[in-house]
Amino acid sequence: MYIARVPNRKSRPAILLRESYREGGKVCTRTIANLTNWAPERIVAMERLVKGEFDDWSGEMTSGEIFGVLFA
């Protein structure tokens, strides 16, 4: 999964959560969610999540801006 920014002609870019997969030897993309109307902080947090920055989280309660945005 990844976050894609798709330019629009006269509007702000669409920000999409996408997934790549193969079908019959061709690479295809599937849009999972449209994040365009999300707050910028939430989009940054989702990008970090998709990149795996929280994979080694120890399970301890953590406070901070990112966790407050994701789970608010």
CSV table of N, CA, C and O in Angstrom, one decimal:
chain,number,residue,atom,x,y,z
A,1,MET,N,0.8,-1.2,0.0
A,1,MET,CA,0.0,0.0,0.0
A,1,MET,C,0.9,1.2,0.0
A,1,MET,O,2.0,1.2,0.5
A,2,TYR,N,0.3,2.3,-0.5
A,2,TYR,CA,1.1,3.5,-0.6
A,2,TYR,C,0.1,4.7,-0.7
A,2,TYR,O,-1.1,4.5,-1.1
A,3,ILE,N,0.5,5.9,-0.5
A,3,ILE,CA,-0.2,7.1,-0.6
A,3,ILE,C,0.1,7.7,-2.0
A,3,ILE,O,1.3,8.0,-2.2
A,4,ALA,N,-0.8,8.0,-2.8
A,4,ALA,CA,-0.6,8.6,-4.1
A,4,ALA,C,-1.3,10.0,-4.2
A,4,ALA,O,-2.4,10.2,-3.7
A,5,ARG,N,-0.5,11.0,-4.7
A,5,ARG,CA,-1.1,12.3,-4.9
A,5,ARG,C,-1.3,12.4,-6.4
A,5,ARG,O,-0.4,12.5,-7.2
A,6,VAL,N,-2.6,12.5,-6.8
A,6,VAL,CA,-3.0,12.6,-8.2
A,6,VAL,C,-3.4,14.0,-8.6
A,6,VAL,O,-4.3,14.5,-8.0
A,7,PRO,N,-2.6,14.7,-9.5
A,7,PRO,CA,-3.0,16.1,-9.8
A,7,PRO,C,-4.3,16.2,-10.5
A,7,PRO,O,-4.7,15.3,-11.3
A,8,ASN,N,-5.0,17.3,-10.1
A,8,ASN,CA,-6.3,17.6,-10.8
A,8,ASN,C,-6.0,19.0,-11.5
A,8,ASN,O,-5.2,19.8,-11.0
A,9,ARG,N,-6.7,19.2,-12.6
A,9,ARG,CA,-6.4,20.4,-13.4
A,9,ARG,C,-6.5,21.7,-12.6
A,9,ARG,O,-5.6,22.5,-12.4
A,10,LYS,N,-7.7,22.0,-12.1
A,10,LYS,CA,-8.0,23.3,-11.5
A,10,LYS,C,-8.3,23.1,-10.0
A,10,LYS,O,-8.7,24.1,-9.3
A,11,SER,N,-8.2,21.9,-9.5
A,11,SER,CA,-8.5,21.6,-8.1
A,11,SER,C,-7.2,21.2,-7.4
A,11,SER,O,-6.2,20.9,-8.0
A,12,ARG,N,-7.3,21.1,-6.1
A,12,ARG,CA,-6.1,20.5,-5.4
A,12,ARG,C,-6.0,19.0,-5.7
A,12,ARG,O,-6.9,18.4,-6.1
A,13,PRO,N,-4.8,18.5,-5.5
A,13,PRO,CA,-4.6,17.1,-5.9
A,13,PRO,C,-5.4,16.1,-5.0
A,13,PRO,O,-5.7,16.4,-3.9
A,14,ALA,N,-5.8,15.0,-5.6
A,14,ALA,CA,-6.5,14.0,-4.9
A,14,ALA,C,-5.4,13.1,-4.2
A,14,ALA,O,-4.4,12.8,-4.7
A,15,ILE,N,-5.7,12.8,-2.9
A,15,ILE,CA,-4.7,12.0,-2.1
A,15,ILE,C,-5.4,10.7,-1.9
A,15,ILE,O,-6.5,10.6,-1.2
A,16,LEU,N,-4.8,9.6,-2.4
A,16,LEU,CA,-5.5,8.3,-2.4
A,16,LEU,C,-4.6,7.3,-1.7
A,16,LEU,O,-3.4,7.3,-1.9
A,17,LEU,N,-5.2,6.4,-1.0
A,17,LEU,CA,-4.5,5.2,-0.4
A,17,LEU,C,-4.7,4.1,-1.5
A,17,LEU,O,-5.9,3.8,-1.8
A,18,ARG,N,-3.6,3.6,-2.0
A,18,ARG,CA,-3.7,2.7,-3.1
A,18,ARG,C,-2.9,1.4,-2.8
A,18,ARG,O,-2.0,1.4,-1.9
A,19,GLU,N,-3.2,0.4,-3.6
A,19,GLU,CA,-2.6,-0.9,-3.5
A,19,GLU,C,-2.2,-1.4,-4.9
A,19,GLU,O,-3.0,-1.2,-5.8
A,20,SER,N,-1.0,-2.0,-5.0
A,20,SER,CA,-0.6,-2.5,-6.3
A,20,SER,C,-0.7,-4.1,-6.3
A,20,SER,O,-0.5,-4.7,-5.2
A,21,TYR,N,-1.1,-4.6,-7.4
A,21,TYR,CA,-1.2,-6.1,-7.5
A,21,TYR,C,-1.0,-6.5,-8.9
A,21,TYR,O,-1.1,-5.7,-9.8
A,22,ARG,N,-0.8,-7.8,-9.2
A,22,ARG,CA,-0.6,-8.3,-10.5
A,22,ARG,C,-1.8,-9.1,-10.9
A,22,ARG,O,-2.4,-9.9,-10.2
A,23,GLU,N,-2.2,-8.9,-12.2
A,23,GLU,CA,-3.4,-9.6,-12.7
A,23,GLU,C,-3.0,-10.0,-14.1
A,23,GLU,O,-2.9,-9.2,-15.0
A,24,GLY,N,-2.8,-11.3,-14.4
A,24,GLY,CA,-2.4,-11.8,-15.7
A,24,GLY,C,-1.1,-11.3,-16.1
A,24,GLY,O,-0.9,-11.0,-17.3
A,25,GLY,N,-0.1,-11.0,-15.2
A,25,GLY,CA,1.2,-10.5,-15.6
A,25,GLY,C,1.3,-9.0,-15.7
A,25,GLY,O,2.3,-8.5,-15.9
A,26,LYS,N,0.1,-8.3,-15.6
A,26,LYS,CA,0.1,-6.9,-15.6
A,26,LYS,C,0.0,-6.3,-14.2
A,26,LYS,O,-0.7,-6.8,-13.4
A,27,VAL,N,0.7,-5.2,-14.0
A,27,VAL,CA,0.6,-4.5,-12.7
A,27,VAL,C,-0.6,-3.6,-12.8
A,27,VAL,O,-0.8,-2.8,-13.7
A,28,CYS,N,-1.5,-3.8,-11.8
A,28,CYS,CA,-2.7,-3.0,-11.6
A,28,CYS,C,-2.7,-2.2,-10.3
A,28,CYS,O,-2.0,-2.6,-9.4
A,29,THR,N,-3.5,-1.2,-10.2
A,29,THR,CA,-3.6,-0.5,-8.9
A,29,THR,C,-5.1,-0.5,-8.5
A,29,THR,O,-6.0,-0.4,-9.4
A,30,ARG,N,-5.3,-0.5,-7.3
A,30,ARG,CA,-6.7,-0.5,-6.7
A,30,ARG,C,-6.7,0.7,-5.7
A,30,ARG,O,-5.8,0.7,-4.8
A,31,THR,N,-7.7,1.6,-5.8
A,31,THR,CA,-7.8,2.6,-4.8
A,31,THR,C,-8.6,2.1,-3.6
A,31,THR,O,-9.7,1.6,-3.8
A,32,ILE,N,-8.0,2.2,-2.4
A,32,ILE,CA,-8.7,1.7,-1.2
A,32,ILE,C,-9.5,2.8,-0.6
A,32,ILE,O,-10.6,2.5,-0.1
A,33,ALA,N,-8.9,4.0,-0.5
A,33,ALA,CA,-9.6,5.1,0.2
A,33,ALA,C,-9.2,6.4,-0.4
A,33,ALA,O,-8.1,6.6,-0.9
A,34,ASN,N,-10.1,7.4,-0.4
A,34,ASN,CA,-9.8,8.7,-0.8
A,34,ASN,C,-9.6,9.5,0.5
A,34,ASN,O,-10.4,9.7,1.3
A,35,LEU,N,-8.3,10.0,0.6
A,35,LEU,CA,-7.9,10.8,1.8
A,35,LEU,C,-7.9,12.3,1.6
A,35,LEU,O,-7.4,13.0,2.4
A,36,THR,N,-8.4,12.7,0.5
A,36,THR,CA,-8.3,14.2,0.1
A,36,THR,C,-8.9,15.1,1.2
A,36,THR,O,-8.3,16.1,1.4
A,37,ASN,N,-10.0,14.7,1.8
A,37,ASN,CA,-10.6,15.6,2.8
A,37,ASN,C,-10.1,15.4,4.2
A,37,ASN,O,-10.6,16.1,5.1
A,38,TRP,N,-9.1,14.6,4.4
A,38,TRP,CA,-8.5,14.4,5.7
A,38,TRP,C,-7.6,15.6,6.1
A,38,TRP,O,-7.1,16.3,5.2
A,39,ALA,N,-7.4,15.8,7.3
A,39,ALA,CA,-6.5,16.9,7.8
A,39,ALA,C,-5.1,16.5,7.4
A,39,ALA,O,-4.7,15.3,7.4
A,40,PRO,N,-4.2,17.4,7.1
A,40,PRO,CA,-2.8,17.1,6.7
A,40,PRO,C,-2.1,16.3,7.7
A,40,PRO,O,-1.3,15.4,7.4
A,41,GLU,N,-2.4,16.5,9.0
A,41,GLU,CA,-1.7,15.7,10.1
A,41,GLU,C,-2.1,14.3,10.0
A,41,GLU,O,-1.2,13.4,10.2
A,42,ARG,N,-3.3,14.0,9.7
A,42,ARG,CA,-3.8,12.6,9.6
A,42,ARG,C,-3.1,11.9,8.4
A,42,ARG,O,-2.8,10.7,8.4
A,43,ILE,N,-3.0,12.7,7.3
A,43,ILE,CA,-2.4,12.1,6.1
A,43,ILE,C,-0.9,11.7,6.3
A,43,ILE,O,-0.5,10.7,5.9
A,44,VAL,N,-0.2,12.6,7.0
A,44,VAL,CA,1.2,12.4,7.4
A,44,VAL,C,1.3,11.1,8.3
A,44,VAL,O,2.1,10.3,8.1
A,45,ALA,N,0.4,11.0,9.2
A,45,ALA,CA,0.4,9.9,10.1
A,45,ALA,C,0.1,8.6,9.3
A,45,ALA,O,0.7,7.5,9.6
A,46,MET,N,-0.8,8.6,8.4
A,46,MET,CA,-1.2,7.5,7.6
A,46,MET,C,0.0,7.1,6.7
A,46,MET,O,0.3,5.9,6.5
A,47,GLU,N,0.7,8.1,6.1
A,47,GLU,CA,1.9,7.8,5.3
A,47,GLU,C,3.0,7.0,6.2
A,47,GLU,O,3.6,6.1,5.7
A,48,ARG,N,3.2,7.5,7.4
A,48,ARG,CA,4.1,6.8,8.3
A,48,ARG,C,3.7,5.4,8.6
A,48,ARG,O,4.5,4.5,8.7
A,49,LEU,N,2.4,5.2,8.8
A,49,LEU,CA,1.9,3.9,9.1
A,49,LEU,C,2.1,3.0,8.0
A,49,LEU,O,2.5,1.8,8.2
A,50,VAL,N,1.8,3.4,6.8
A,50,VAL,CA,1.9,2.6,5.6
A,50,VAL,C,3.4,2.2,5.3
A,50,VAL,O,3.7,1.1,4.9
A,51,LYS,N,4.3,3.2,5.6
A,51,LYS,CA,5.7,2.9,5.5
A,51,LYS,C,6.3,2.0,6.5
A,51,LYS,O,7.4,1.5,6.4
A,52,GLY,N,5.5,1.7,7.5
A,52,GLY,CA,5.9,0.7,8.6
A,52,GLY,C,6.7,1.3,9.7
A,52,GLY,O,7.4,0.6,10.4
A,53,GLU,N,6.6,2.6,9.9
A,53,GLU,CA,7.4,3.2,11.0
A,53,GLU,C,7.0,2.8,12.4
A,53,GLU,O,7.7,3.0,13.3
A,54,PHE,N,5.8,2.2,12.5
A,54,PHE,CA,5.3,1.8,13.8
A,54,PHE,C,5.4,0.2,14.0
A,54,PHE,O,4.8,-0.3,14.9
A,55,ASP,N,6.1,-0.5,13.1
A,55,ASP,CA,6.1,-1.9,13.1
A,55,ASP,C,6.8,-2.4,14.4
A,55,ASP,O,6.5,-3.5,14.9
A,56,ASP,N,7.8,-1.7,14.9
A,56,ASP,CA,8.5,-2.2,16.1
A,56,ASP,C,8.0,-1.6,17.4
A,56,ASP,O,8.7,-1.6,18.4
A,57,TRP,N,6.8,-1.2,17.4
A,57,TRP,CA,6.1,-0.6,18.6
A,57,TRP,C,6.1,-1.6,19.6
A,57,TRP,O,5.6,-2.8,19.4
A,58,SER,N,6.5,-1.3,20.8
A,58,SER,CA,6.6,-2.3,21.9
A,58,SER,C,5.3,-2.6,22.6
A,58,SER,O,5.2,-3.4,23.5
A,59,GLY,N,4.3,-1.8,22.3
A,59,GLY,CA,3.0,-2.0,23.0
A,59,GLY,C,2.7,-1.1,24.2
A,59,GLY,O,1.7,-1.2,24.8
A,60,GLU,N,3.8,-0.3,24.5
A,60,GLU,CA,3.6,0.6,25.6
A,60,GLU,C,2.7,1.7,25.2
A,60,GLU,O,2.6,2.1,24.1
A,61,MET,N,2.0,2.3,26.2
A,61,MET,CA,1.1,3.4,25.9
A,61,MET,C,2.0,4.6,25.5
A,61,MET,O,3.0,4.9,26.2
A,62,THR,N,1.8,5.2,24.4
A,62,THR,CA,2.6,6.3,23.9
A,62,THR,C,1.6,7.5,23.7
A,62,THR,O,0.6,7.3,23.1
A,63,SER,N,2.1,8.6,24.1
A,63,SER,CA,1.3,9.8,23.8
A,63,SER,C,2.1,10.7,22.8
A,63,SER,O,3.3,10.6,22.7
A,64,GLY,N,1.4,11.5,22.1
A,64,GLY,CA,2.0,12.3,21.1
A,64,GLY,C,1.1,12.8,20.1
A,64,GLY,O,0.0,12.3,20.0
A,65,GLU,N,1.5,13.7,19.2
A,65,GLU,CA,0.7,14.2,18.2
A,65,GLU,C,0.2,13.2,17.2
A,65,GLU,O,-1.0,13.1,16.9
A,66,ILE,N,1.1,12.3,16.7
A,66,ILE,CA,0.7,11.3,15.7
A,66,ILE,C,-0.3,10.3,16.3
A,66,ILE,O,-1.4,10.1,15.7
A,67,PHE,N,-0.1,9.8,17.5
A,67,PHE,CA,-1.0,8.9,18.1
A,67,PHE,C,-2.4,9.5,18.4
A,67,PHE,O,-3.4,8.9,18.3
A,68,GLY,N,-2.3,10.8,18.8
A,68,GLY,CA,-3.6,11.5,19.1
A,68,GLY,C,-4.4,11.7,17.8
A,68,GLY,O,-5.6,11.6,17.8
A,69,VAL,N,-3.7,11.9,16.7
A,69,VAL,CA,-4.4,12.1,15.4
A,69,VAL,C,-5.0,10.8,14.9
A,69,VAL,O,-6.1,10.7,14.4
A,70,LEU,N,-4.2,9.7,15.0
A,70,LEU,CA,-4.7,8.4,14.4
A,70,LEU,C,-5.8,7.8,15.2
A,70,LEU,O,-6.7,7.3,14.6
A,71,PHE,N,-5.8,8.0,16.5
A,71,PHE,CA,-6.8,7.3,17.3
A,71,PHE,C,-7.8,8.2,18.0
A,71,PHE,O,-8.5,7.8,18.9
A,72,ALA,N,-7.9,9.4,17.5
A,72,ALA,CA,-8.8,10.3,18.2
A,72,ALA,C,-10.2,10.1,17.6
A,72,ALA,O,-10.5,9.6,16.7
